Structure formats: C-alpha cells, structure tokens
Amino acid sequence: MRNSECEKRNDRVAVEALDLTLRFRIPHSTLRICLLFAACTPVTTRPDFKPDPRALVVMLNARPERVAVALDSLLPADSLAVVRFNVRDGYVETSWFDPARHRSYRHERDIADLLGTVKIRCWADPWVPGQTRLTVEPVYRPRVDPSRTERDLEVITPPEHGGYKVAQQLIEKLKQKFGTPQSAR
C-alpha cells in the first residue's frame, strides 16, 4: 500500500527539503548589497591631495567628461605633454613644461630652469547638472629636496610667471569652446 492511498504524508522528507532550501537561501537585499559593493570601486587616478586654494577656478557649460577630453586635446596643441589623463575622474596632469622654451620635460633631471618650469594639473568636477567646476593649478618648484615629497615642494606660480599665463590662456580657450553659466559672469 502506498502513502497516497492511505492519505498519509511523509512529513520527514518535506521538513528536510525545507531545511535544505533555508540553508542556501540568500535574501535579495544581501545580494543587492554585494552587487553594489562590487560595482563601486575606490580606485581613482586623481592624486590623494586636493588642489591648492589659490588655483584658478572657472565654471563651464559642459559635463566634466567633455571638459577632460577637450583638455587632453588642447594641452598637446600648446606643446604640453599630458602625463596623466582620465575621463571618468575628470583629471589631467601635464609633465614639467618650460614656457620660455615651449618644451616639455618627462624627467626632472632634464629640467634646465627650475624656477621657470611649470606643471599644470586640472580637476574637472561636476557642479550642477550640465556644468563643470574646473580647477587649473599651475605649480613650480623653487628648489629640489629628495627628502620631501613632490607636493611639499610645489608652489602656485605668481600671475607674472609664464606658466600662470599658459594656464590663463587654457581657461580662455575652454571658455570660448563651452561658454560660462550666466551666474558665473
């Protein structure tokens, strides 16, 4: 005689099957949290320091990605070699540049005029939808000290320095290309 004929259920098998599904069950919220952590990566190409507060700042009518791509094309046109560039992070950094000689230097040991050579860093940050806050930081090194970090030795160029003028020209070209918001004028 079978269980179905006696109308008797095998409770033991049903309980074991239920236990087995509970052991391997993952709540949907836990799965979503795991996917969120996998999607968010803390990796960035930006340096671990913020721009100097005295750096040049301008608001542009474009998304940060467009501004970063425009910077990557404008800088080599002015003989500035781009060392670090990332569209997603909105960051562009040049190698050392001598505005008097219109020449970029890949290595510090090649620099002839330490005070006249400049490095330009650009941060393109989202401001309001469709606008970017661009920070352009022209810096130079007044001295060489291998015991200190590169950032500790850098100083913002004064307005009469050739590197500052290069940064201002770069900003003017970007203003002409993208325009500035009405509130920033």
XYZ file of N, CA, C and O in Angstrom, residues 12-120:
436
model
N 8.644 13.776 7.195
C 10.081 13.850 7.391
C 10.786 14.360 6.131
O 11.681 15.201 6.196
N 10.412 13.906 4.974
C 11.028 14.325 3.718
C 10.732 15.804 3.459
O 11.600 16.557 3.033
N 9.530 16.264 3.723
C 9.158 17.657 3.495
C 9.947 18.593 4.401
O 10.380 19.659 3.985
N 10.155 18.212 5.652
C 10.907 19.034 6.596
C 12.366 19.126 6.182
O 12.978 20.191 6.211
N 12.959 18.012 5.740
C 14.358 18.026 5.289
C 14.524 18.882 4.035
O 15.506 19.599 3.902
N 13.583 18.827 3.147
C 13.653 19.648 1.935
C 13.540 21.125 2.288
O 14.226 21.970 1.722
N 12.689 21.468 3.248
C 12.532 22.844 3.684
C 13.815 23.347 4.333
O 14.262 24.464 4.077
N 14.434 22.515 5.181
C 15.690 22.894 5.813
C 16.777 23.146 4.770
O 17.568 24.067 4.901
N 16.831 22.319 3.755
C 17.848 22.445 2.718
C 17.692 23.762 1.952
O 18.673 24.451 1.685
N 16.455 24.158 1.655
C 16.262 25.423 0.939
C 16.567 26.614 1.835
O 17.036 27.631 1.369
N 16.295 26.507 3.124
C 16.605 27.610 4.023
C 18.106 27.799 4.201
O 18.587 28.896 4.408
N 18.860 26.713 4.135
C 20.311 26.812 4.290
C 20.947 27.590 3.139
O 21.910 28.312 3.322
N 20.446 27.406 1.936
C 21.051 28.025 0.763
C 20.306 29.270 0.297
O 20.573 29.797 -0.759
N 19.403 29.753 1.061
C 18.618 30.918 0.671
C 19.390 32.198 0.990
O 19.912 32.376 2.077
N 19.480 33.108 0.006
C 20.142 34.397 0.182
C 19.071 35.468 0.046
O 18.416 35.559 -0.988
N 18.897 36.273 1.070
C 17.902 37.351 0.948
C 18.288 38.292 -0.193
O 19.460 38.541 -0.454
N 17.284 38.815 -0.869
C 17.536 39.690 -2.019
C 18.287 40.949 -1.619
O 19.098 41.467 -2.377
N 18.042 41.471 -0.433
C 18.736 42.685 -0.006
C 20.238 42.434 0.155
O 21.056 43.285 -0.184
N 20.599 41.264 0.650
C 22.020 40.933 0.796
C 22.685 40.827 -0.574
O 23.801 41.301 -0.770
N 21.992 40.223 -1.507
C 22.529 40.090 -2.863
C 22.719 41.465 -3.490
O 23.748 41.734 -4.117
N 21.772 42.361 -3.300
C 21.887 43.716 -3.861
C 23.052 44.477 -3.238
O 23.771 45.208 -3.913
N 23.241 44.320 -1.949
C 24.348 44.998 -1.278
C 25.686 44.480 -1.799
O 26.610 45.256 -2.050
N 25.784 43.171 -1.994
C 27.023 42.596 -2.542
C 27.295 43.125 -3.948
O 28.438 43.440 -4.284
N 26.259 43.232 -4.765
C 26.435 43.765 -6.117
C 26.826 45.240 -6.080
O 27.632 45.695 -6.893
N 26.277 45.987 -5.146
C 26.621 47.397 -5.012
C 28.095 47.573 -4.658
O 28.796 48.389 -5.244
N 28.575 46.777 -3.708
C 29.988 46.863 -3.333
C 30.904 46.428 -4.468
O 31.985 46.973 -4.649
N 30.472 45.460 -5.250
C 31.287 45.019 -6.379
C 31.334 46.086 -7.468
O 32.335 46.223 -8.173
N 30.255 46.863 -7.614
C 30.204 47.892 -8.657
C 30.979 49.145 -8.274
O 31.493 49.846 -9.135
N 31.053 49.458 -6.997
C 31.755 50.662 -6.549
C 33.214 50.341 -6.281
O 33.527 49.514 -5.441
N 34.071 51.002 -6.989
C 35.494 50.775 -6.798
C 36.147 52.052 -6.281
O 35.878 53.135 -6.791
N 36.979 51.966 -5.274
C 37.628 53.156 -4.741
C 38.869 53.574 -5.522
O 39.579 54.468 -5.124
N 39.116 52.930 -6.644
C 40.313 53.214 -7.429
C 40.089 54.492 -8.237
O 39.076 54.644 -8.905
N 41.049 55.404 -8.162
C 40.977 56.659 -8.905
C 42.378 57.033 -9.383
O 43.368 56.628 -8.782
N 42.436 57.775 -10.456
C 43.735 58.229 -10.949
C 44.078 59.617 -10.421
O 45.167 60.108 -10.668
N 43.152 60.223 -9.715
C 43.429 61.532 -9.132
C 44.452 61.387 -8.020
O 44.512 60.369 -7.346
N 45.239 62.432 -7.807
C 46.192 62.366 -6.692
C 45.451 62.388 -5.358
O 44.275 62.755 -5.300
N 46.138 62.013 -4.304
C 45.493 61.941 -2.996
C 45.438 63.296 -2.288
O 45.100 63.360 -1.118
N 45.753 64.372 -2.983
C 45.654 65.709 -2.414
C 44.667 66.540 -3.220
O 44.380 66.244 -4.365
N 44.158 67.569 -2.600
C 43.211 68.477 -3.250
C 43.973 69.619 -3.924
O 45.123 69.877 -3.592
N 43.335 70.323 -4.863
C 44.010 71.465 -5.490
C 44.288 72.574 -4.475
O 43.581 72.711 -3.482
N 45.296 73.330 -4.752
C 45.643 74.463 -3.903
C 44.490 75.473 -3.942
O 43.942 75.745 -5.004
N 44.120 76.045 -2.805
C 43.003 77.012 -2.797
C 43.256 78.252 -3.650
O 42.318 78.937 -4.044
N 44.520 78.546 -3.955
C 44.839 79.717 -4.779
C 44.834 79.406 -6.269
O 45.140 80.268 -7.089
N 44.483 78.182 -6.642
C 44.461 77.790 -8.054
C 43.330 78.514 -8.787
O 42.375 79.006 -8.179
N 43.452 78.575 -10.110
C 42.443 79.219 -10.949
C 41.196 78.335 -11.022
O 41.304 77.124 -11.224
N 40.015 78.926 -10.881
C 38.754 78.185 -10.920
C 37.810 78.870 -11.891
O 37.693 80.098 -11.902
N 37.124 78.060 -12.715
C 36.157 78.591 -13.678
C 34.992 77.605 -13.796
O 35.180 76.390 -13.659
N 33.787 78.133 -14.014
C 32.602 77.315 -14.266
C 32.377 77.257 -15.769
O 32.447 78.287 -16.444
N 32.103 76.055 -16.270
C 31.904 75.868 -17.708
C 30.559 75.186 -17.973
O 30.100 74.381 -17.160
N 29.958 75.490 -19.116
C 28.696 74.872 -19.530
C 28.963 73.568 -20.280
O 28.724 73.463 -21.476
N 29.457 72.581 -19.591
C 29.712 71.262 -20.190
C 29.886 70.261 -19.062
O 30.222 70.631 -17.941
N 29.670 69.012 -19.395
C 29.869 67.948 -18.406
C 31.371 67.726 -18.214
O 32.166 67.997 -19.115
N 31.787 67.240 -17.034
C 33.220 67.039 -16.757
C 33.928 66.145 -17.777
O 35.091 66.376 -18.101
N 33.229 65.156 -18.302
C 33.849 64.251 -19.285
C 34.251 65.019 -20.546
O 35.333 64.808 -21.099
N 33.361 65.897 -21.015
C 33.659 66.684 -22.217
C 34.814 67.649 -21.973
O 35.659 67.859 -22.848
N 34.856 68.234 -20.777
C 35.931 69.167 -20.447
C 37.269 68.431 -20.389
O 38.279 68.917 -20.903
N 37.281 67.238 -19.797
C 38.523 66.458 -19.704
C 39.036 66.078 -21.091
O 40.239 66.172 -21.357
N 38.153 65.684 -21.978
C 38.564 65.328 -23.347
C 39.089 66.571 -24.072
O 40.092 66.496 -24.802
N 38.436 67.710 -23.878
C 38.902 68.954 -24.509
C 40.279 69.341 -23.983
O 41.145 69.781 -24.752
N 40.500 69.172 -22.686
C 41.817 69.461 -22.111
C 42.882 68.558 -22.722
O 43.986 69.016 -23.024
N 42.541 67.290 -22.892
C 43.505 66.342 -23.453
C 43.882 66.701 -24.882
O 44.983 66.388 -25.336
N 43.011 67.372 -25.602
C 43.357 67.779 -26.968
C 44.001 69.176 -27.017
O 44.833 69.446 -27.868
N 43.630 70.077 -26.098
C 44.195 71.430 -26.096
C 45.627 71.484 -25.571
O 46.445 72.253 -26.074
N 45.930 70.700 -24.558
C 47.261 70.757 -23.955
C 48.371 70.354 -24.929
O 49.360 71.085 -25.065
N 48.261 69.224 -25.643
C 49.320 68.901 -26.617
C 49.425 69.928 -27.749
O 50.504 70.130 -28.303
N 48.331 70.606 -28.071
C 48.379 71.642 -29.110
C 49.251 72.818 -28.670
O 49.803 73.529 -29.503
N 49.371 73.012 -27.352
C 50.225 74.082 -26.808
C 51.594 73.553 -26.382
O 52.274 74.183 -25.574
N 51.991 72.402 -26.881
C 53.288 71.762 -26.601
C 53.415 71.230 -25.181
O 54.515 70.981 -24.713
N 52.313 71.053 -24.482
C 52.342 70.477 -23.140
C 52.078 68.977 -23.245
O 51.058 68.566 -23.800
N 52.978 68.162 -22.714
C 52.812 66.709 -22.761
C 51.930 66.268 -21.592
O 52.179 66.627 -20.445
N 50.887 65.497 -21.883
C 49.978 65.000 -20.859
C 50.556 63.724 -20.261
O 50.889 62.785 -20.980
N 50.688 63.698 -18.935
C 51.241 62.540 -18.234
C 50.129 61.651 -17.687
O 50.188 60.436 -17.816
N 49.133 62.264 -17.068
C 48.007 61.521 -16.503
C 46.714 62.115 -17.042
O 46.514 63.323 -17.015
N 45.828 61.218 -17.494
C 44.558 61.655 -18.063
C 43.524 60.570 -17.814
O 43.766 59.404 -18.091
N 42.379 60.951 -17.253
C 41.288 60.010 -17.054
C 39.974 60.765 -17.223
O 39.692 61.708 -16.489
N 39.189 60.316 -18.196
C 37.914 60.966 -18.497
C 36.949 60.788 -17.329
O 36.282 61.729 -16.914
N 36.875 59.572 -16.805
C 35.911 59.270 -15.745
C 36.181 60.090 -14.478
O 35.259 60.554 -13.821
N 37.452 60.255 -14.133
C 37.802 61.026 -12.943
C 37.852 62.527 -13.205
O 37.885 63.319 -12.266
N 37.890 62.930 -14.462
C 37.971 64.354 -14.784
C 39.282 64.961 -14.322
O 39.305 66.053 -13.763
N 40.380 64.252 -14.570
C 41.690 64.732 -14.101
C 42.699 64.679 -15.236
O 42.790 63.691 -15.965
N 43.453 65.762 -15.384
C 44.512 65.849 -16.389
C 45.733 66.480 -15.730
O 45.617 67.477 -15.014
N 46.899 65.883 -15.982
C 48.151 66.411 -15.431
C 49.201 66.430 -16.534
O 49.337 65.471 -17.293
N 49.948 67.514 -16.615
C 50.998 67.624 -17.623
C 52.347 67.265 -17.001
O 52.493 67.234 -15.786
N 53.311 67.051 -17.875
C 54.685 66.907 -17.394
C 55.226 68.322 -17.150
O 54.533 69.308 -17.383
N 56.458 68.412 -16.690
C 57.055 69.737 -16.453
C 57.231 70.446 -17.783
O 57.673 69.848 -18.767
N 56.876 71.718 -17.827
C 56.870 72.494 -19.065
C 57.594 73.816 -18.854
O 57.362 74.510 -17.865
N 58.461 74.149 -19.798
C 59.176 75.427 -19.760
C 58.512 76.367 -20.764
O 58.659 76.199 -21.978
N 57.741 77.365 -20.295
C 57.037 78.259 -21.220
C 57.972 79.111 -22.072
O 57.628 79.480 -23.189
N 59.169 79.429 -21.580
C 60.103 80.248 -22.360
C 60.636 79.466 -23.564
O 60.814 80.026 -24.649
N 60.878 78.187 -23.382
C 61.422 77.344 -24.464
C 60.330 76.559 -25.203
O 60.624 75.885 -26.183
N 59.110 76.592 -24.717
C 57.990 75.809 -25.274
C 58.365 74.336 -25.374
O 58.199 73.703 -26.414
N 58.855 73.799 -24.258
C 59.343 72.417 -24.255
C 58.879 71.695 -22.996
O 58.923 72.252 -21.903
N 58.429 70.445 -23.159
C 58.026 69.610 -22.027
C 59.176 68.691 -21.640
O 59.950 68.247 -22.490
N 59.266 68.403 -20.350
C 60.302 67.519 -19.820
C 59.641 66.336 -19.115
O 58.844 66.531 -18.197
N 60.000 65.135 -19.524
C 59.435 63.936 -18.901
C 60.071 63.659 -17.543
O 59.426 63.182 -16.637
N 61.355 63.937 -17.409
C 62.081 63.643 -16.167
C 62.588 64.938 -15.538
O 63.011 65.856 -16.242
N 62.585 64.956 -14.236
C 63.032 66.149 -13.516
C 64.508 66.441 -13.748
O 64.935 67.588 -13.713
N 65.283 65.406 -13.993
C 66.725 65.604 -14.186
C 67.040 66.379 -15.469
O 68.131 66.917 -15.617
N 66.090 66.439 -16.395
C 66.298 67.141 -17.666
C 65.990 68.636 -17.588
O 66.292 69.386 -18.512
N 65.395 69.085 -16.499
C 64.958 70.475 -16.376
C 66.170 71.389 -16.217
O 66.992 71.207 -15.323
N 66.264 72.391 -17.086
C 67.377 73.339 -17.042
C 67.073 74.511 -16.107
O 67.905 74.909 -15.302
N 65.878 75.073 -16.217
C 65.492 76.240 -15.416
C 64.388 75.812 -14.449
O 63.209 75.745 -14.807
N 64.769 75.531 -13.214
C 63.826 75.021 -12.219
C 62.719 76.031 -11.908
O 61.550 75.677 -11.825
N 63.063 77.291 -11.741
C 62.077 78.317 -11.394
C 61.144 78.659 -12.557
O 60.018 79.091 -12.344
N 61.602 78.473 -13.776
C 60.795 78.820 -14.946
C 59.938 77.674 -15.451
O 59.099 77.869 -16.326
N 60.110 76.479 -14.900
C 59.389 75.298 -15.374
C 58.134 75.090 -14.537
O 58.144 75.244 -13.323
N 57.034 74.730 -15.197
C 55.732 74.627 -14.544
C 55.077 73.275 -14.846
O 55.337 72.668 -15.879
N 54.256 72.831 -13.908
C 53.415 71.649 -14.116
C 51.976 72.113 -13.928
O 51.671 72.851 -12.985
N 51.090 71.684 -14.829
C 49.697 72.109 -14.754
C 48.824 70.893 -14.468
O 48.891 69.893 -15.170
